[in-house]
Amino acid sequence: MGKTHTITLIPGDGIGPEVTDAVVRVLEVVGEATGVQFAWERFAAGAGAFEKHGEYIPKELYASIERNRVALKGPVTTPVGGGFPSINVTLRKKFELYSNFRPIKNLPGLETRYPGVDLIIIRENTEGEYVGLEHEVVPGVVESLKVITEKGSTRIAKFAFEYAAKHGRRKIHAIHKANIMKMSDGLFLRCARDVSKGYPDITYGEHIIDNTCMQLVMNPYQYDTLLLENLYGDIVSDLCAAFVGGLGLVPGANLGAEAAIFEAVHGSAPDIAGKDIANPTALLQSAVLMLHHIGESEAADKLQAAIEKTYTERKTLTRDVGGSAGTRAFADAVIQAVETSRESATIT
Ligand code: NAI
C-alpha cells in the first residue's frame, strides 16, 4: 500500500456536503486503484460552525490546515450586505494563498457554444477590494478601500509567468482598469510589465477589463493566460465558466507557499441544495489539481480519465449539462469508469 495523505476537508454549505461526499467516494476508489490512501480531517466553517463551536472558523480547522498544508473545500455561504466576513477571504488571507488558479477547458463529449477553449485564469487572491476595509464615514457615505501592493502584484505576476514558462503557455494578458484607477491598477500593471521582461519567450499584453469581457465573448481563443486582480478575476472566472458548460465544471486551487486549498469556482448554490442535482465535476476536477499538487500524478490522471470517459459516454450526466442524473448517480458513473479502467489494465 502506498502513502496515506491526511487532508483537511471542509464540506461547506448548500450543495457543499453533496459534492464533497461525491469526491470522497470517488477518491477512495481512485486510491484503491493506484495504491494511495486518504485520511480526512473534517471541519465545518461558517454559520454551521458558529452554531456548534461559537466560532465561524474553529481553531482546530486552522491547526489542521497548518499541519496538513492541503485542504479540499466545498463552497461556504456568505451573508450579503452584513453578517460575518467571508470564510473564503479569511482563509485565503490567513494562509497567504495569494494565487487563485482556475483552468477553463472543455471536457470531451460535452458540446458548448465554444468548443476547444483552453484558458488559464490566475487571480490575485489576497488584495484589491477584498481586503474588507470598509467603513461608514458619515450616514449615507461608505468608504471601501482597494489595496494593491508592489509585493502582492509582483508575486502573482511571477507565479503567472513561472506557470506559463513551465507549462508551455505562450501568452499572458494583464487585465486592468488603469485608465480610471491610475495608481492602484497602474501599480499592478507596472509590476506585471517588469516581471514580463524576464520571460522574453512569453508574449505579454494588457487589456482593459470591460473590453476584455467583450473580447472574451466574441473570441475567447485570442487569450491564453489571464492575470487579474482579485475582483476582476472573480467576475471573469464565472464568465469563462460559461464557455465550457457552466459553474458545475470549473475547478480551482488557492495556492500559497505554506498551504493550498482546492475548491470549485462555484458557490453553495442554495437554489439546488439538498436535492441531489448538483454537478460534482468542478470539485472532482479540483481534486485532480490537488492530486497533482501532492505528487500523486497517476491518481490524478486516472481520475481525470474517468471524468472524461463519463462525459464521452454521455449516459449519466447531471441536469446542468443536459442530463437527468443526480449527484450520487454521476459519482457512481465516475467510480464505474475508474473500476472499468482498472479491470482492463489487469486484463492487458
Ligand atoms: P453559485 O455559484 O452558488 O450559483 C450560481 C448558479 O450556478 C446557481 O443557479 C446554481 O444553481 C448554479 N450552480 C452552481 N454550482 C453548481 C453545480 N455544482 N452544479 C449545478 N449548478 C450549479 O453563486 P451564488 O448563488 O451567487 O452564491 C451562493 C452563495 O455561495 C453565496 O452565499 C456566496 O457568497 C457563496 N459563494 C461561495 C463561494 C466559495 O465558497 N468558494 C464561491 C462563490 C460564492
Short mmCIF file of C-alpha atoms and ligand atoms in Angstrom, two decimals:
data_model
loop_
_atom_site.label_atom_id
_atom_site.label_comp_id
_atom_site.label_asym_id
_atom_site.label_seq_id
_atom_site.Cartn_x
_atom_site.Cartn_y
_atom_site.Cartn_z
CA MET A 1 0.00 0.00 0.00
CA GLY A 2 1.27 3.47 -0.91
CA LYS A 3 1.35 6.64 1.04
CA THR A 4 -1.51 7.92 3.22
CA HIS A 5 -2.29 11.59 2.69
CA THR A 6 -4.03 13.39 5.53
CA ILE A 7 -6.19 16.15 4.07
CA THR A 8 -8.38 18.75 5.74
CA LEU A 9 -11.94 18.53 4.43
CA ILE A 10 -14.45 21.38 4.66
CA PRO A 11 -17.81 20.10 3.37
CA GLY A 12 -19.24 23.64 3.38
CA ASP A 13 -22.85 24.79 2.97
CA GLY A 14 -25.66 24.32 0.44
CA ILE A 15 -24.55 21.80 -2.17
CA GLY A 16 -21.13 21.57 -0.46
CA PRO A 17 -21.81 18.37 1.55
CA GLU A 18 -23.27 16.66 -1.54
CA VAL A 19 -20.37 17.45 -3.86
CA THR A 20 -17.67 16.78 -1.24
CA ASP A 21 -19.31 13.44 -0.41
CA ALA A 22 -19.18 12.55 -4.13
CA VAL A 23 -15.48 13.45 -4.30
CA VAL A 24 -14.56 11.50 -1.15
CA ARG A 25 -16.34 8.41 -2.51
CA VAL A 26 -14.65 8.68 -5.91
CA LEU A 27 -11.21 9.31 -4.39
CA GLU A 28 -11.47 6.21 -2.27
CA VAL A 29 -11.82 4.10 -5.42
CA VAL A 30 -9.12 6.04 -7.29
CA GLY A 31 -6.88 5.47 -4.26
CA GLU A 32 -7.57 1.73 -4.27
CA ALA A 33 -6.69 1.60 -7.97
CA THR A 34 -3.43 3.48 -7.55
CA GLY A 35 -2.26 2.48 -4.07
CA VAL A 36 -2.96 5.82 -2.42
CA GLN A 37 -4.88 6.31 0.83
CA PHE A 38 -6.63 9.39 2.12
CA ALA A 39 -7.33 10.27 5.75
CA TRP A 40 -9.80 13.13 6.05
CA GLU A 41 -9.99 15.65 8.89
CA ARG A 42 -13.48 17.16 8.59
CA PHE A 43 -14.47 20.60 9.81
CA ALA A 44 -17.48 22.85 9.50
CA ALA A 45 -16.89 26.53 8.72
CA GLY A 46 -19.27 29.47 8.58
CA ALA A 47 -22.76 29.64 10.06
CA GLY A 48 -22.84 25.89 10.87
CA ALA A 49 -19.53 26.09 12.74
CA PHE A 50 -20.69 29.13 14.69
CA GLU A 51 -23.78 27.28 15.92
CA LYS A 52 -21.64 24.34 17.10
CA HIS A 53 -18.43 25.96 18.34
CA GLY A 54 -19.22 29.68 18.68
CA GLU A 55 -16.58 30.43 16.01
CA TYR A 56 -17.00 30.84 12.26
CA ILE A 57 -13.66 29.17 11.68
CA PRO A 58 -12.84 26.77 14.54
CA LYS A 59 -9.26 26.94 15.88
CA GLU A 60 -8.95 23.22 15.13
CA LEU A 61 -9.59 23.92 11.45
CA TYR A 62 -6.73 26.42 11.29
CA ALA A 63 -4.48 23.93 13.11
CA SER A 64 -5.48 21.13 10.74
CA ILE A 65 -4.59 23.17 7.63
CA GLU A 66 -1.32 24.27 9.24
CA ARG A 67 -0.46 20.63 9.89
CA ASN A 68 -1.63 19.06 6.63
CA ARG A 69 -0.90 22.03 4.33
CA VAL A 70 -3.60 20.73 1.96
CA ALA A 71 -7.38 21.13 2.15
CA LEU A 72 -10.32 20.23 -0.04
CA LYS A 73 -13.16 22.65 0.44
CA GLY A 74 -16.83 22.79 -0.51
CA PRO A 75 -18.44 26.21 -1.01
CA VAL A 76 -19.44 28.24 2.03
CA THR A 77 -22.40 30.64 2.14
CA THR A 78 -21.50 34.26 2.91
CA PRO A 79 -24.29 36.59 4.05
CA VAL A 80 -24.94 39.52 1.68
CA GLY A 81 -24.72 43.11 2.94
CA GLY A 82 -23.86 42.29 6.57
CA GLY A 83 -23.22 39.35 8.90
CA PHE A 84 -19.87 37.62 9.29
CA PRO A 85 -16.88 38.14 6.97
CA SER A 86 -16.34 35.72 4.09
CA ILE A 87 -14.81 32.42 5.25
CA ASN A 88 -13.08 32.09 1.88
CA VAL A 89 -11.44 35.51 2.07
CA THR A 90 -10.43 34.88 5.71
CA LEU A 91 -8.78 31.53 4.92
CA ARG A 92 -7.01 32.92 1.85
CA LYS A 93 -5.61 35.82 3.87
CA LYS A 94 -4.69 33.72 6.91
CA PHE A 95 -2.64 31.22 4.89
CA GLU A 96 -1.45 33.78 2.31
CA LEU A 97 -2.97 31.76 -0.51
CA TYR A 98 -2.09 34.52 -2.93
CA SER A 99 -2.71 32.68 -6.16
CA ASN A 100 -6.13 31.55 -7.30
CA PHE A 101 -5.57 29.20 -10.22
CA ARG A 102 -8.52 28.31 -12.45
CA PRO A 103 -8.13 26.31 -15.67
CA ILE A 104 -11.00 26.65 -18.15
CA LYS A 105 -11.06 23.73 -20.55
CA ASN A 106 -13.80 21.91 -22.44
CA LEU A 107 -14.50 18.32 -21.48
CA PRO A 108 -14.67 15.81 -24.34
CA GLY A 109 -18.23 14.85 -25.22
CA LEU A 110 -19.79 17.98 -23.78
CA GLU A 111 -20.82 20.35 -26.56
CA THR A 112 -20.87 24.04 -25.75
CA ARG A 113 -21.10 27.18 -27.88
CA TYR A 114 -17.32 27.46 -27.63
CA PRO A 115 -15.50 24.19 -28.38
CA GLY A 116 -11.77 23.82 -27.74
CA VAL A 117 -11.39 26.56 -25.13
CA ASP A 118 -8.17 26.28 -23.15
CA LEU A 119 -7.68 29.27 -20.87
CA ILE A 120 -5.85 29.74 -17.60
CA ILE A 121 -7.11 32.32 -15.11
CA ILE A 122 -4.63 33.48 -12.49
CA ARG A 123 -6.29 35.73 -9.93
CA GLU A 124 -4.55 37.64 -7.15
CA ASN A 125 -6.27 36.28 -4.08
CA THR A 126 -5.39 38.43 -1.06
CA GLU A 127 -5.60 42.12 -2.05
CA GLY A 128 -7.71 44.56 -4.05
CA GLU A 129 -11.27 45.27 -2.96
CA TYR A 130 -11.34 42.01 -0.96
CA VAL A 131 -9.22 43.27 1.94
CA GLY A 132 -12.51 44.03 3.70
CA LEU A 133 -11.62 47.58 4.77
CA GLU A 134 -14.96 49.37 4.70
CA HIS A 135 -16.49 51.93 6.99
CA GLU A 136 -19.28 54.46 7.09
CA VAL A 137 -17.71 57.90 7.03
CA VAL A 138 -20.97 59.71 7.81
CA PRO A 139 -24.51 58.32 7.48
CA GLY A 140 -25.13 57.67 3.81
CA VAL A 141 -21.44 57.67 2.81
CA VAL A 142 -19.39 54.48 2.86
CA GLU A 143 -15.70 54.24 2.08
CA SER A 144 -14.29 50.94 0.80
CA LEU A 145 -10.55 50.60 0.32
CA LYS A 146 -8.84 48.81 -2.51
CA VAL A 147 -5.30 47.81 -1.58
CA ILE A 148 -2.74 46.97 -4.26
CA THR A 149 0.87 46.45 -3.23
CA GLU A 150 4.08 46.09 -5.21
CA LYS A 151 4.88 42.91 -3.25
CA GLY A 152 1.48 41.30 -3.93
CA SER A 153 1.39 42.30 -7.60
CA THR A 154 4.94 41.17 -8.32
CA ARG A 155 4.37 37.88 -6.51
CA ILE A 156 1.25 36.98 -8.54
CA ALA A 157 2.86 38.12 -11.82
CA LYS A 158 5.87 35.88 -11.09
CA PHE A 159 3.53 32.98 -10.35
CA ALA A 160 1.76 33.53 -13.70
CA PHE A 161 4.96 33.77 -15.75
CA GLU A 162 6.57 30.81 -13.98
CA TYR A 163 3.44 28.73 -14.56
CA ALA A 164 3.31 29.76 -18.23
CA ALA A 165 7.00 29.02 -18.76
CA LYS A 166 6.75 25.58 -17.13
CA HIS A 167 3.59 24.54 -18.94
CA GLY A 168 4.33 25.83 -22.43
CA ARG A 169 1.77 28.65 -22.38
CA ARG A 170 2.64 31.34 -24.93
CA LYS A 171 0.77 34.48 -23.94
CA ILE A 172 -0.18 36.39 -20.79
CA HIS A 173 -2.60 39.32 -20.69
CA ALA A 174 -2.71 41.51 -17.58
CA ILE A 175 -6.29 42.74 -17.16
CA HIS A 176 -6.86 46.15 -15.59
CA LYS A 177 -8.75 49.41 -15.31
CA ALA A 178 -5.68 51.64 -15.05
CA ASN A 179 -7.32 54.28 -17.24
CA ILE A 180 -9.52 55.10 -14.22
CA MET A 181 -7.71 53.56 -11.24
CA LYS A 182 -4.44 55.03 -12.34
CA MET A 183 -2.47 54.41 -9.17
CA SER A 184 -3.72 51.01 -7.96
CA ASP A 185 -4.19 49.27 -11.30
CA GLY A 186 -1.27 51.29 -12.61
CA LEU A 187 0.96 49.67 -9.97
CA PHE A 188 -0.43 46.20 -10.75
CA LEU A 189 0.42 46.73 -14.44
CA ARG A 190 3.89 48.12 -13.78
CA CYS A 191 4.75 45.05 -11.71
CA ALA A 192 3.39 42.67 -14.38
CA ARG A 193 5.32 44.54 -17.08
CA ASP A 194 8.56 44.38 -15.06
CA VAL A 195 8.18 40.66 -14.42
CA SER A 196 7.34 40.04 -18.10
CA LYS A 197 10.81 41.34 -19.13
CA GLY A 198 12.36 38.23 -17.57
CA TYR A 199 10.33 35.96 -19.89
CA PRO A 200 11.06 37.04 -23.49
CA ASP A 201 9.51 33.84 -24.92
CA ILE A 202 6.09 34.67 -23.50
CA THR A 203 4.10 37.36 -25.30
CA TYR A 204 2.81 39.94 -22.84
CA GLY A 205 -0.28 42.10 -23.41
CA GLU A 206 -2.54 44.43 -21.42
CA HIS A 207 -6.30 44.78 -21.88
CA ILE A 208 -8.83 46.93 -20.07
CA ILE A 209 -11.34 44.81 -18.10
CA ASP A 210 -14.55 45.98 -19.80
CA ASN A 211 -13.12 45.44 -23.27
CA THR A 212 -11.77 42.06 -22.11
CA CYS A 213 -15.28 40.86 -21.23
CA MET A 214 -16.49 41.75 -24.73
CA GLN A 215 -13.39 40.25 -26.39
CA LEU A 216 -13.82 37.04 -24.40
CA VAL A 217 -17.41 36.56 -25.50
CA MET A 218 -16.56 37.43 -29.14
CA ASN A 219 -13.44 35.28 -29.35
CA PRO A 220 -12.03 33.54 -26.26
CA TYR A 221 -9.37 31.87 -28.42
CA GLN A 222 -7.37 35.09 -28.64
CA TYR A 223 -6.36 34.63 -24.98
CA ASP A 224 -4.15 32.04 -23.34
CA THR A 225 -3.42 33.05 -19.73
CA LEU A 226 -5.17 35.91 -17.95
CA LEU A 227 -3.54 37.66 -14.99
CA LEU A 228 -6.08 39.57 -12.92
CA GLU A 229 -6.57 41.42 -9.68
CA ASN A 230 -8.90 39.86 -7.12
CA LEU A 231 -12.30 41.34 -8.09
CA TYR A 232 -11.76 41.18 -11.86
CA GLY A 233 -10.59 37.57 -11.52
CA ASP A 234 -13.66 36.65 -9.51
CA ILE A 235 -16.04 38.03 -12.12
CA VAL A 236 -14.16 36.86 -15.21
CA SER A 237 -13.94 33.31 -13.80
CA ASP A 238 -17.73 32.94 -13.83
CA LEU A 239 -17.92 34.45 -17.32
CA CYS A 240 -15.33 31.98 -18.61
CA ALA A 241 -17.04 29.05 -16.85
CA ALA A 242 -19.89 29.54 -19.31
CA PHE A 243 -17.57 28.70 -22.24
CA VAL A 244 -17.13 25.14 -21.03
CA GLY A 245 -20.63 24.34 -19.73
CA GLY A 246 -21.09 26.43 -16.60
CA LEU A 247 -20.15 26.61 -12.94
CA GLY A 248 -20.69 22.91 -12.36
CA LEU A 249 -17.45 22.20 -14.22
CA VAL A 250 -14.67 24.63 -13.38
CA PRO A 251 -12.09 23.71 -10.74
CA GLY A 252 -9.83 25.93 -8.72
CA ALA A 253 -6.84 25.99 -6.41
CA ASN A 254 -5.86 28.60 -3.81
CA LEU A 255 -2.09 28.35 -3.61
CA GLY A 256 0.48 29.82 -1.25
CA ALA A 257 3.96 28.96 -0.02
CA GLU A 258 2.72 27.20 3.11
CA ALA A 259 -0.65 25.68 2.18
CA ALA A 260 -3.10 25.00 -0.63
CA ILE A 261 -6.89 24.85 -0.58
CA PHE A 262 -8.65 23.21 -3.51
CA GLU A 263 -12.22 24.23 -4.28
CA ALA A 264 -14.60 24.71 -7.20
CA VAL A 265 -15.25 28.16 -8.66
CA HIS A 266 -18.96 27.87 -7.85
CA GLY A 267 -20.73 28.85 -4.63
CA SER A 268 -23.10 26.98 -2.33
CA ALA A 269 -25.99 27.14 -4.86
CA PRO A 270 -28.81 27.34 -2.28
CA ASP A 271 -31.36 27.11 -5.13
CA ILE A 272 -30.46 23.46 -5.76
CA ALA A 273 -29.09 22.40 -2.35
CA GLY A 274 -30.19 19.09 -0.80
CA LYS A 275 -31.87 17.87 -4.00
CA ASP A 276 -29.16 15.55 -5.33
CA ILE A 277 -28.90 17.52 -8.57
CA ALA A 278 -25.65 19.49 -8.19
CA ASN A 279 -22.84 18.65 -10.56
CA PRO A 280 -19.78 17.47 -8.60
CA THR A 281 -17.46 17.72 -11.64
CA ALA A 282 -15.97 21.08 -10.62
CA LEU A 283 -14.90 19.71 -7.23
CA LEU A 284 -13.76 16.43 -8.80
CA GLN A 285 -11.55 18.40 -11.19
CA SER A 286 -10.31 20.43 -8.20
CA ALA A 287 -9.35 17.08 -6.67
CA VAL A 288 -7.36 16.33 -9.85
CA LEU A 289 -5.40 19.55 -9.24
CA MET A 290 -4.96 18.51 -5.60
CA LEU A 291 -3.62 15.07 -6.54
CA HIS A 292 -1.03 16.64 -8.85
CA HIS A 293 -0.11 19.05 -6.05
CA ILE A 294 0.55 16.24 -3.56
CA GLY A 295 2.62 14.32 -6.09
CA GLU A 296 0.03 11.65 -6.93
CA SER A 297 0.00 12.18 -10.69
CA GLU A 298 -1.03 8.62 -11.55
CA ALA A 299 -4.13 9.01 -9.37
CA ALA A 300 -4.77 12.45 -10.87
CA ASP A 301 -4.61 11.08 -14.43
CA LYS A 302 -6.85 8.15 -13.53
CA LEU A 303 -9.47 10.45 -12.03
CA GLN A 304 -9.34 12.87 -14.99
CA ALA A 305 -9.65 9.96 -17.45
CA ALA A 306 -12.69 8.59 -15.54
CA ILE A 307 -14.41 12.01 -15.58
CA GLU A 308 -13.74 12.36 -19.31
CA LYS A 309 -14.99 8.83 -20.02
CA THR A 310 -18.23 9.61 -18.18
CA TYR A 311 -18.73 12.73 -20.30
CA THR A 312 -17.78 10.99 -23.54
CA GLU A 313 -20.33 8.23 -22.89
CA ARG A 314 -23.00 10.86 -22.12
CA LYS A 315 -25.14 8.27 -20.30
CA THR A 316 -25.03 9.64 -16.76
CA LEU A 317 -24.74 13.43 -16.74
CA THR A 318 -26.31 15.95 -14.38
CA ARG A 319 -29.10 18.37 -15.33
CA ASP A 320 -26.94 21.48 -15.70
CA VAL A 321 -25.17 19.86 -18.66
CA GLY A 322 -28.25 18.38 -20.31
CA GLY A 323 -28.53 15.05 -18.47
CA SER A 324 -31.00 13.80 -15.88
CA ALA A 325 -28.74 12.01 -13.38
CA GLY A 326 -28.33 13.05 -9.77
CA THR A 327 -25.12 13.95 -7.94
CA ARG A 328 -24.76 10.47 -6.48
CA ALA A 329 -25.52 8.68 -9.76
CA PHE A 330 -22.93 10.80 -11.57
CA ALA A 331 -20.33 9.97 -8.91
CA ASP A 332 -21.25 6.27 -9.25
CA ALA A 333 -20.67 6.52 -13.02
CA VAL A 334 -17.20 8.03 -12.45
CA ILE A 335 -16.47 5.25 -9.92
CA GLN A 336 -17.58 2.69 -12.50
CA ALA A 337 -15.25 4.31 -15.07
CA VAL A 338 -12.32 4.03 -12.62
CA GLU A 339 -13.15 0.39 -11.94
CA THR A 340 -13.51 -0.44 -15.65
CA SER A 341 -10.12 1.10 -16.41
CA ARG A 342 -8.67 -0.98 -13.55
CA GLU A 343 -10.15 -4.21 -14.93
CA SER A 344 -8.93 -3.52 -18.47
CA ALA A 345 -5.46 -2.72 -17.08
CA THR A 346 -5.46 -6.12 -15.31
CA ILE A 347 -6.58 -7.99 -18.46
CA THR A 348 -3.87 -6.46 -20.69
P1 NAI B 1 -23.44 29.94 -7.01
O1 NAI B 1 -22.15 29.66 -7.70
O2 NAI B 1 -23.69 29.24 -5.74
O3 NAI B 1 -24.67 29.63 -8.01
C1 NAI B 1 -24.86 30.30 -9.24
C2 NAI B 1 -25.73 29.44 -10.17
O4 NAI B 1 -24.98 28.33 -10.61
C3 NAI B 1 -26.97 28.88 -9.47
O5 NAI B 1 -28.03 28.87 -10.38
C4 NAI B 1 -26.57 27.47 -9.11
O6 NAI B 1 -27.64 26.57 -9.03
C5 NAI B 1 -25.63 27.11 -10.25
N1 NAI B 1 -24.59 26.16 -9.79
C6 NAI B 1 -23.53 26.45 -9.00
N2 NAI B 1 -22.81 25.35 -8.77
C7 NAI B 1 -23.42 24.35 -9.42
C8 NAI B 1 -23.15 22.95 -9.54
N3 NAI B 1 -22.10 22.37 -8.95
N4 NAI B 1 -23.99 22.18 -10.27
C9 NAI B 1 -25.06 22.75 -10.87
N5 NAI B 1 -25.36 24.06 -10.81
C10 NAI B 1 -24.55 24.85 -10.08
O7 NAI B 1 -23.48 31.53 -6.80
P2 NAI B 1 -24.45 32.43 -5.90
O8 NAI B 1 -25.84 31.92 -5.97
O9 NAI B 1 -24.14 33.79 -6.35
O10 NAI B 1 -23.89 32.27 -4.42
C11 NAI B 1 -24.47 31.45 -3.41
C12 NAI B 1 -23.63 31.51 -2.17
O11 NAI B 1 -22.33 30.93 -2.41
C13 NAI B 1 -23.36 32.93 -1.63
O12 NAI B 1 -23.51 32.91 -0.23
C14 NAI B 1 -21.92 33.19 -1.98
O13 NAI B 1 -21.28 34.07 -1.09
C15 NAI B 1 -21.32 31.79 -1.87
N6 NAI B 1 -20.11 31.58 -2.66
C16 NAI B 1 -19.14 30.80 -2.10
C17 NAI B 1 -18.01 30.50 -2.79
C18 NAI B 1 -16.99 29.61 -2.14
O14 NAI B 1 -17.22 29.12 -1.04
N7 NAI B 1 -15.85 29.40 -2.77
C19 NAI B 1 -17.77 31.00 -4.16
C20 NAI B 1 -18.88 31.77 -4.68
C21 NAI B 1 -20.00 32.05 -3.95
#
